[in-house]
Amino acid sequence: MELLLKILKTLPGFVLANISLVSFLCLMIRLKKFYSATTVLLLLSLGWWAYYCD
């Protein structure tokens, strides 16, 4: 767990967010919920931009 936290701290948050969002999107596509996944992806990426540009 500590190693994971170190990795999280060294990675830029935006890159980390994109990795998690892409994996989430792939999961949603597998569950055949593509449209809801793209909507969530757009909302989350906008949220990340707002968070990191502040």
PDB file of N, CA and C in Angstrom:
ATOM      1  N   MET A   1       0.830  -1.204   0.000  1.00  0.00           N
ATOM      2  CA  MET A   1       0.000   0.000   0.000  1.00  0.00           C
ATOM      3  C   MET A   1       0.869   1.261   0.000  1.00  0.00           C
ATOM      4  N   GLU A   2       1.947   1.250   0.784  1.00  0.00           N
ATOM      5  CA  GLU A   2       2.833   2.413   0.830  1.00  0.00           C
ATOM      6  C   GLU A   2       3.498   2.657  -0.518  1.00  0.00           C
ATOM      7  N   LEU A   3       3.875   1.560  -1.189  1.00  0.00           N
ATOM      8  CA  LEU A   3       4.475   1.680  -2.519  1.00  0.00           C
ATOM      9  C   LEU A   3       3.494   2.337  -3.485  1.00  0.00           C
ATOM     10  N   LEU A   4       2.234   1.935  -3.387  1.00  0.00           N
ATOM     11  CA  LEU A   4       1.196   2.520  -4.239  1.00  0.00           C
ATOM     12  C   LEU A   4       1.068   4.021  -3.991  1.00  0.00           C
ATOM     13  N   LEU A   5       1.108   4.415  -2.718  1.00  0.00           N
ATOM     14  CA  LEU A   5       1.016   5.833  -2.385  1.00  0.00           C
ATOM     15  C   LEU A   5       2.202   6.616  -2.932  1.00  0.00           C
ATOM     16  N   LYS A   6       3.402   6.023  -2.870  1.00  0.00           N
ATOM     17  CA  LYS A   6       4.587   6.683  -3.434  1.00  0.00           C
ATOM     18  C   LYS A   6       4.428   6.878  -4.937  1.00  0.00           C
ATOM     19  N   ILE A   7       3.927   5.846  -5.615  1.00  0.00           N
ATOM     20  CA  ILE A   7       3.708   5.939  -7.063  1.00  0.00           C
ATOM     21  C   ILE A   7       2.682   7.032  -7.366  1.00  0.00           C
ATOM     22  N   LEU A   8       1.629   7.092  -6.558  1.00  0.00           N
ATOM     23  CA  LEU A   8       0.593   8.098  -6.768  1.00  0.00           C
ATOM     24  C   LEU A   8       1.145   9.502  -6.584  1.00  0.00           C
ATOM     25  N   LYS A   9       2.053   9.675  -5.614  1.00  0.00           N
ATOM     26  CA  LYS A   9       2.622  11.000  -5.360  1.00  0.00           C
ATOM     27  C   LYS A   9       3.594  11.422  -6.450  1.00  0.00           C
ATOM     28  N   THR A  10       4.303  10.461  -7.049  1.00  0.00           N
ATOM     29  CA  THR A  10       5.277  10.824  -8.071  1.00  0.00           C
ATOM     30  C   THR A  10       4.622  11.084  -9.424  1.00  0.00           C
ATOM     31  N   LEU A  11       3.524  10.407  -9.710  1.00  0.00           N
ATOM     32  CA  LEU A  11       2.822  10.642 -10.977  1.00  0.00           C
ATOM     33  C   LEU A  11       2.056  11.955 -10.916  1.00  0.00           C
ATOM     34  N   PRO A  12       2.067  12.711 -12.007  1.00  0.00           N
ATOM     35  CA  PRO A  12       1.189  13.890 -12.062  1.00  0.00           C
ATOM     36  C   PRO A  12      -0.274  13.456 -11.957  1.00  0.00           C
ATOM     37  N   GLY A  13      -1.041  14.198 -11.203  1.00  0.00           N
ATOM     38  CA  GLY A  13      -2.428  13.819 -10.971  1.00  0.00           C
ATOM     39  C   GLY A  13      -3.246  13.687 -12.237  1.00  0.00           C
ATOM     40  N   PHE A  14      -2.954  14.531 -13.216  1.00  0.00           N
ATOM     41  CA  PHE A  14      -3.733  14.497 -14.451  1.00  0.00           C
ATOM     42  C   PHE A  14      -3.505  13.204 -15.210  1.00  0.00           C
ATOM     43  N   VAL A  15      -2.244  12.764 -15.285  1.00  0.00           N
ATOM     44  CA  VAL A  15      -1.925  11.506 -15.955  1.00  0.00           C
ATOM     45  C   VAL A  15      -2.594  10.350 -15.232  1.00  0.00           C
ATOM     46  N   LEU A  16      -2.515  10.363 -13.914  1.00  0.00           N
ATOM     47  CA  LEU A  16      -3.135   9.328 -13.096  1.00  0.00           C
ATOM     48  C   LEU A  16      -4.642   9.286 -13.319  1.00  0.00           C
ATOM     49  N   ALA A  17      -5.255  10.451 -13.382  1.00  0.00           N
ATOM     50  CA  ALA A  17      -6.692  10.534 -13.618  1.00  0.00           C
ATOM     51  C   ALA A  17      -7.054   9.933 -14.968  1.00  0.00           C
ATOM     52  N   ASN A  18      -6.248  10.254 -15.984  1.00  0.00           N
ATOM     53  CA  ASN A  18      -6.528   9.723 -17.312  1.00  0.00           C
ATOM     54  C   ASN A  18      -6.410   8.208 -17.348  1.00  0.00           C
ATOM     55  N   ILE A  19      -5.403   7.658 -16.659  1.00  0.00           N
ATOM     56  CA  ILE A  19      -5.235   6.200 -16.611  1.00  0.00           C
ATOM     57  C   ILE A  19      -6.465   5.553 -15.976  1.00  0.00           C
ATOM     58  N   SER A  20      -6.906   6.104 -14.851  1.00  0.00           N
ATOM     59  CA  SER A  20      -8.065   5.526 -14.166  1.00  0.00           C
ATOM     60  C   SER A  20      -9.338   5.702 -14.994  1.00  0.00           C
ATOM     61  N   LEU A  21      -9.467   6.829 -15.673  1.00  0.00           N
ATOM     62  CA  LEU A  21     -10.653   7.064 -16.496  1.00  0.00           C
ATOM     63  C   LEU A  21     -10.702   6.139 -17.696  1.00  0.00           C
ATOM     64  N   VAL A  22      -9.540   5.914 -18.321  1.00  0.00           N
ATOM     65  CA  VAL A  22      -9.499   5.017 -19.474  1.00  0.00           C
ATOM     66  C   VAL A  22      -9.856   3.595 -19.060  1.00  0.00           C
ATOM     67  N   SER A  23      -9.323   3.146 -17.913  1.00  0.00           N
ATOM     68  CA  SER A  23      -9.649   1.793 -17.452  1.00  0.00           C
ATOM     69  C   SER A  23     -11.132   1.687 -17.094  1.00  0.00           C
ATOM     70  N   PHE A  24     -11.683   2.755 -16.513  1.00  0.00           N
ATOM     71  CA  PHE A  24     -13.109   2.793 -16.199  1.00  0.00           C
ATOM     72  C   PHE A  24     -13.950   2.734 -17.470  1.00  0.00           C
ATOM     73  N   LEU A  25     -13.504   3.471 -18.492  1.00  0.00           N
ATOM     74  CA  LEU A  25     -14.208   3.476 -19.775  1.00  0.00           C
ATOM     75  C   LEU A  25     -14.211   2.090 -20.404  1.00  0.00           C
ATOM     76  N   CYS A  26     -13.057   1.420 -20.368  1.00  0.00           N
ATOM     77  CA  CYS A  26     -12.965   0.062 -20.914  1.00  0.00           C
ATOM     78  C   CYS A  26     -13.909  -0.887 -20.183  1.00  0.00           C
ATOM     79  N   LEU A  27     -13.978  -0.743 -18.868  1.00  0.00           N
ATOM     80  CA  LEU A  27     -14.876  -1.568 -18.066  1.00  0.00           C
ATOM     81  C   LEU A  27     -16.327  -1.329 -18.472  1.00  0.00           C
ATOM     82  N   MET A  28     -16.695  -0.064 -18.655  1.00  0.00           N
ATOM     83  CA  MET A  28     -18.064   0.272 -19.033  1.00  0.00           C
ATOM     84  C   MET A  28     -18.416  -0.248 -20.425  1.00  0.00           C
ATOM     85  N   ILE A  29     -17.444  -0.188 -21.345  1.00  0.00           N
ATOM     86  CA  ILE A  29     -17.685  -0.707 -22.693  1.00  0.00           C
ATOM     87  C   ILE A  29     -17.924  -2.209 -22.625  1.00  0.00           C
ATOM     88  N   ARG A  30     -17.171  -2.892 -21.772  1.00  0.00           N
ATOM     89  CA  ARG A  30     -17.370  -4.330 -21.599  1.00  0.00           C
ATOM     90  C   ARG A  30     -18.759  -4.630 -21.058  1.00  0.00           C
ATOM     91  N   LEU A  31     -19.250  -3.732 -20.227  1.00  0.00           N
ATOM     92  CA  LEU A  31     -20.589  -3.910 -19.664  1.00  0.00           C
ATOM     93  C   LEU A  31     -21.679  -3.358 -20.584  1.00  0.00           C
ATOM     94  N   LYS A  32     -21.274  -2.977 -21.805  1.00  0.00           N
ATOM     95  CA  LYS A  32     -22.202  -2.464 -22.816  1.00  0.00           C
ATOM     96  C   LYS A  32     -22.965  -1.219 -22.351  1.00  0.00           C
ATOM     97  N   LYS A  33     -22.243  -0.356 -21.645  1.00  0.00           N
ATOM     98  CA  LYS A  33     -22.843   0.912 -21.233  1.00  0.00           C
ATOM     99  C   LYS A  33     -21.987   2.047 -21.783  1.00  0.00           C
ATOM    100  N   PHE A  34     -21.778   2.012 -23.089  1.00  0.00           N
ATOM    101  CA  PHE A  34     -20.824   2.924 -23.720  1.00  0.00           C
ATOM    102  C   PHE A  34     -21.234   4.387 -23.582  1.00  0.00           C
ATOM    103  N   TYR A  35     -22.503   4.684 -23.812  1.00  0.00           N
ATOM    104  CA  TYR A  35     -22.934   6.075 -23.805  1.00  0.00           C
ATOM    105  C   TYR A  35     -22.851   6.692 -22.418  1.00  0.00           C
ATOM    106  N   SER A  36     -23.276   5.956 -21.404  1.00  0.00           N
ATOM    107  CA  SER A  36     -23.163   6.477 -20.046  1.00  0.00           C
ATOM    108  C   SER A  36     -21.697   6.621 -19.652  1.00  0.00           C
ATOM    109  N   ALA A  37     -20.853   5.720 -20.151  1.00  0.00           N
ATOM    110  CA  ALA A  37     -19.424   5.789 -19.849  1.00  0.00           C
ATOM    111  C   ALA A  37     -18.798   7.043 -20.448  1.00  0.00           C
ATOM    112  N   THR A  38     -19.143   7.372 -21.691  1.00  0.00           N
ATOM    113  CA  THR A  38     -18.565   8.567 -22.315  1.00  0.00           C
ATOM    114  C   THR A  38     -19.033   9.830 -21.601  1.00  0.00           C
ATOM    115  N   THR A  39     -20.284   9.842 -21.166  1.00  0.00           N
ATOM    116  CA  THR A  39     -20.805  10.986 -20.422  1.00  0.00           C
ATOM    117  C   THR A  39     -20.047  11.172 -19.119  1.00  0.00           C
ATOM    118  N   VAL A  40     -19.880  10.077 -18.376  1.00  0.00           N
ATOM    119  CA  VAL A  40     -19.148  10.119 -17.111  1.00  0.00           C
ATOM    120  C   VAL A  40     -17.702  10.539 -17.350  1.00  0.00           C
ATOM    121  N   LEU A  41     -17.099  10.010 -18.410  1.00  0.00           N
ATOM    122  CA  LEU A  41     -15.717  10.344 -18.751  1.00  0.00           C
ATOM    123  C   LEU A  41     -15.569  11.840 -19.005  1.00  0.00           C
ATOM    124  N   LEU A  42     -16.471  12.412 -19.771  1.00  0.00           N
ATOM    125  CA  LEU A  42     -16.416  13.845 -20.056  1.00  0.00           C
ATOM    126  C   LEU A  42     -16.584  14.669 -18.790  1.00  0.00           C
ATOM    127  N   LEU A  43     -17.542  14.307 -17.958  1.00  0.00           N
ATOM    128  CA  LEU A  43     -17.774  15.044 -16.716  1.00  0.00           C
ATOM    129  C   LEU A  43     -16.570  14.975 -15.788  1.00  0.00           C
ATOM    130  N   LEU A  44     -15.988  13.770 -15.657  1.00  0.00           N
ATOM    131  CA  LEU A  44     -14.839  13.608 -14.777  1.00  0.00           C
ATOM    132  C   LEU A  44     -13.616  14.347 -15.291  1.00  0.00           C
ATOM    133  N   SER A  45     -13.388  14.307 -16.596  1.00  0.00           N
ATOM    134  CA  SER A  45     -12.225  15.014 -17.139  1.00  0.00           C
ATOM    135  C   SER A  45     -12.388  16.527 -16.974  1.00  0.00           C
ATOM    136  N   LEU A  46     -13.600  17.032 -17.124  1.00  0.00           N
ATOM    137  CA  LEU A  46     -13.852  18.449 -16.862  1.00  0.00           C
ATOM    138  C   LEU A  46     -13.603  18.781 -15.396  1.00  0.00           C
ATOM    139  N   GLY A  47     -14.020  17.881 -14.528  1.00  0.00           N
ATOM    140  CA  GLY A  47     -13.778  18.064 -13.100  1.00  0.00           C
ATOM    141  C   GLY A  47     -12.295  18.091 -12.765  1.00  0.00           C
ATOM    142  N   TRP A  48     -11.528  17.183 -13.394  1.00  0.00           N
ATOM    143  CA  TRP A  48     -10.078  17.151 -13.167  1.00  0.00           C
ATOM    144  C   TRP A  48      -9.425  18.428 -13.667  1.00  0.00           C
ATOM    145  N   TRP A  49      -9.834  18.913 -14.844  1.00  0.00           N
ATOM    146  CA  TRP A  49      -9.266  20.149 -15.377  1.00  0.00           C
ATOM    147  C   TRP A  49      -9.546  21.309 -14.439  1.00  0.00           C
ATOM    148  N   ALA A  50     -10.775  21.407 -13.951  1.00  0.00           N
ATOM    149  CA  ALA A  50     -11.141  22.473 -13.026  1.00  0.00           C
ATOM    150  C   ALA A  50     -10.310  22.382 -11.743  1.00  0.00           C
ATOM    151  N   TYR A  51     -10.101  21.158 -11.277  1.00  0.00           N
ATOM    152  CA  TYR A  51      -9.352  20.936 -10.040  1.00  0.00           C
ATOM    153  C   TYR A  51      -7.886  21.325 -10.185  1.00  0.00           C
ATOM    154  N   TYR A  52      -7.263  20.922 -11.295  1.00  0.00           N
ATOM    155  CA  TYR A  52      -5.829  21.159 -11.465  1.00  0.00           C
ATOM    156  C   TYR A  52      -5.504  22.538 -12.022  1.00  0.00           C
ATOM    157  N   CYS A  53      -6.467  23.219 -12.638  1.00  0.00           N
ATOM    158  CA  CYS A  53      -6.201  24.558 -13.166  1.00  0.00           C
ATOM    159  C   CYS A  53      -6.449  25.639 -12.123  1.00  0.00           C
ATOM    160  N   ASP A  54      -7.027  25.288 -11.005  1.00  0.00           N
ATOM    161  CA  ASP A  54      -7.277  26.266  -9.939  1.00  0.00           C
ATOM    162  C   ASP A  54      -5.988  26.772  -9.332  1.00  0.00           C
TER     163      ASP A  54
END
